[in-house]
Amino acid sequence: MTAPPGRPLVDHRIYTIALRKMPEFLQVFNELAMPVLMQTLGHPLGFWTSLVGPQNQFVHLWAYESLADYERRSAARDAHPDFARYLAASGHLITAQETRLIRAVAMPGWAAAPVDSAR
């Protein structure tokens, strides 16, 4: 996956979810966090759960134009009146969180291949 044009900075979040609580977390995230995130952060790059390696992890990626764009949109998320409801409802479900800001790097001669979902 490559960063969208004009959005070279990606917020890479990993949440470790309490054992056997992933379905509850996903429901809480979808119902309470997503409306706020869509309003404040925009459209995500995607969501994943762990399959191999550390278990019970939920990953999401959001792209930004710059560090200032990230800070502005994150502040809007944190100040949103409904975001506190998500934090309160998910606190007991999340055992750890990692936040990484990663940036796109040019790799001359390489282009991302389209995802083949038929494999």
XYZ file of C-alpha atoms in Angstrom:
119
model
C 0.000 0.000 0.000
C 1.306 3.444 -0.822
C 0.323 6.715 0.793
C -2.294 8.704 -1.114
C -0.865 11.516 -3.267
C -0.358 14.648 -1.166
C -0.599 12.682 2.108
C 2.874 11.298 2.771
C 2.513 11.053 6.565
C 0.665 8.037 8.014
C -0.542 7.508 11.566
C -0.041 3.776 12.183
C -1.952 2.702 15.308
C -1.818 -0.674 16.995
C -4.214 -1.450 19.824
C -3.813 -4.645 21.847
C -7.244 -5.813 22.908
C -8.062 -7.840 26.015
C -8.323 -11.583 25.466
C -11.630 -12.595 23.834
C -12.800 -8.959 23.707
C -12.080 -8.184 20.033
C -15.732 -8.479 18.898
C -16.848 -6.089 21.654
C -14.022 -3.668 20.872
C -14.825 -3.669 17.142
C -18.476 -2.933 17.885
C -17.602 -0.070 20.252
C -15.045 1.323 17.793
C -17.458 1.140 14.867
C -20.429 2.630 16.710
C -18.743 5.297 18.854
C -15.335 6.126 17.382
C -15.942 5.921 13.634
C -18.532 8.714 13.382
C -16.150 11.068 15.212
C -13.098 9.899 13.267
C -14.811 10.314 9.917
C -15.801 13.883 10.861
C -12.391 14.875 12.215
C -9.751 12.690 10.548
C -11.432 11.926 7.249
C -11.420 8.597 5.436
C -8.990 5.958 6.806
C -6.551 3.951 4.719
C -7.847 0.793 6.344
C -8.244 -1.539 9.317
C -6.636 -4.888 10.144
C -6.537 -7.459 12.929
C -3.559 -9.683 13.681
C -3.429 -13.160 12.179
C 0.152 -14.299 12.854
C 2.504 -12.848 15.458
C 1.266 -10.865 18.455
C -2.391 -11.678 18.902
C -5.488 -9.615 19.739
C -4.223 -6.570 17.860
C -6.278 -4.062 15.886
C -4.424 -1.810 13.436
C -5.640 1.273 11.618
C -3.954 3.755 9.296
C -4.833 7.388 8.553
C -2.969 9.595 6.050
C -2.029 13.252 6.555
C -0.550 16.037 4.468
C 1.985 17.041 7.139
C 2.732 16.983 10.855
C 0.707 20.197 11.220
C -2.249 18.512 9.469
C -1.934 15.532 11.827
C -1.838 17.804 14.889
C -4.810 19.884 13.715
C -7.025 16.912 12.908
C -5.994 15.008 16.058
C -6.848 18.045 18.193
C -10.265 18.220 16.503
C -10.825 14.516 17.273
C -9.808 14.926 20.908
C -12.027 18.005 21.339
C -15.087 16.413 19.711
C -17.852 16.160 22.327
C -18.649 12.527 21.419
C -15.065 11.242 21.553
C -15.137 10.952 25.356
C -17.976 8.410 25.047
C -15.757 6.165 22.925
C -12.833 6.530 25.342
C -15.028 5.612 28.303
C -16.610 2.636 26.503
C -13.305 1.220 25.202
C -10.944 1.812 28.123
C -11.469 -1.595 29.703
C -11.011 -3.327 26.328
C -7.606 -1.890 25.355
C -4.535 -3.232 27.158
C -1.879 -1.358 25.127
C -1.578 1.192 22.332
C 1.262 2.038 19.964
C 1.192 5.122 17.781
C 3.727 5.576 15.007
C 3.970 8.390 12.508
C 5.550 7.003 9.373
C 6.280 8.797 6.129
C 6.241 7.675 2.543
C 9.549 7.267 0.795
C 10.102 7.259 -2.957
C 11.360 3.995 -4.431
C 12.307 4.782 -8.045
C 11.299 2.106 -10.505
C 8.761 0.526 -8.159
C 5.011 0.934 -8.287
C 2.556 -0.742 -5.985
C 0.739 -3.605 -7.650
C -3.045 -3.671 -7.359
C -4.310 -5.917 -4.585
C -5.520 -9.251 -5.937
C -8.289 -10.290 -3.577
C -8.875 -13.551 -5.476
C -5.722 -15.184 -4.065
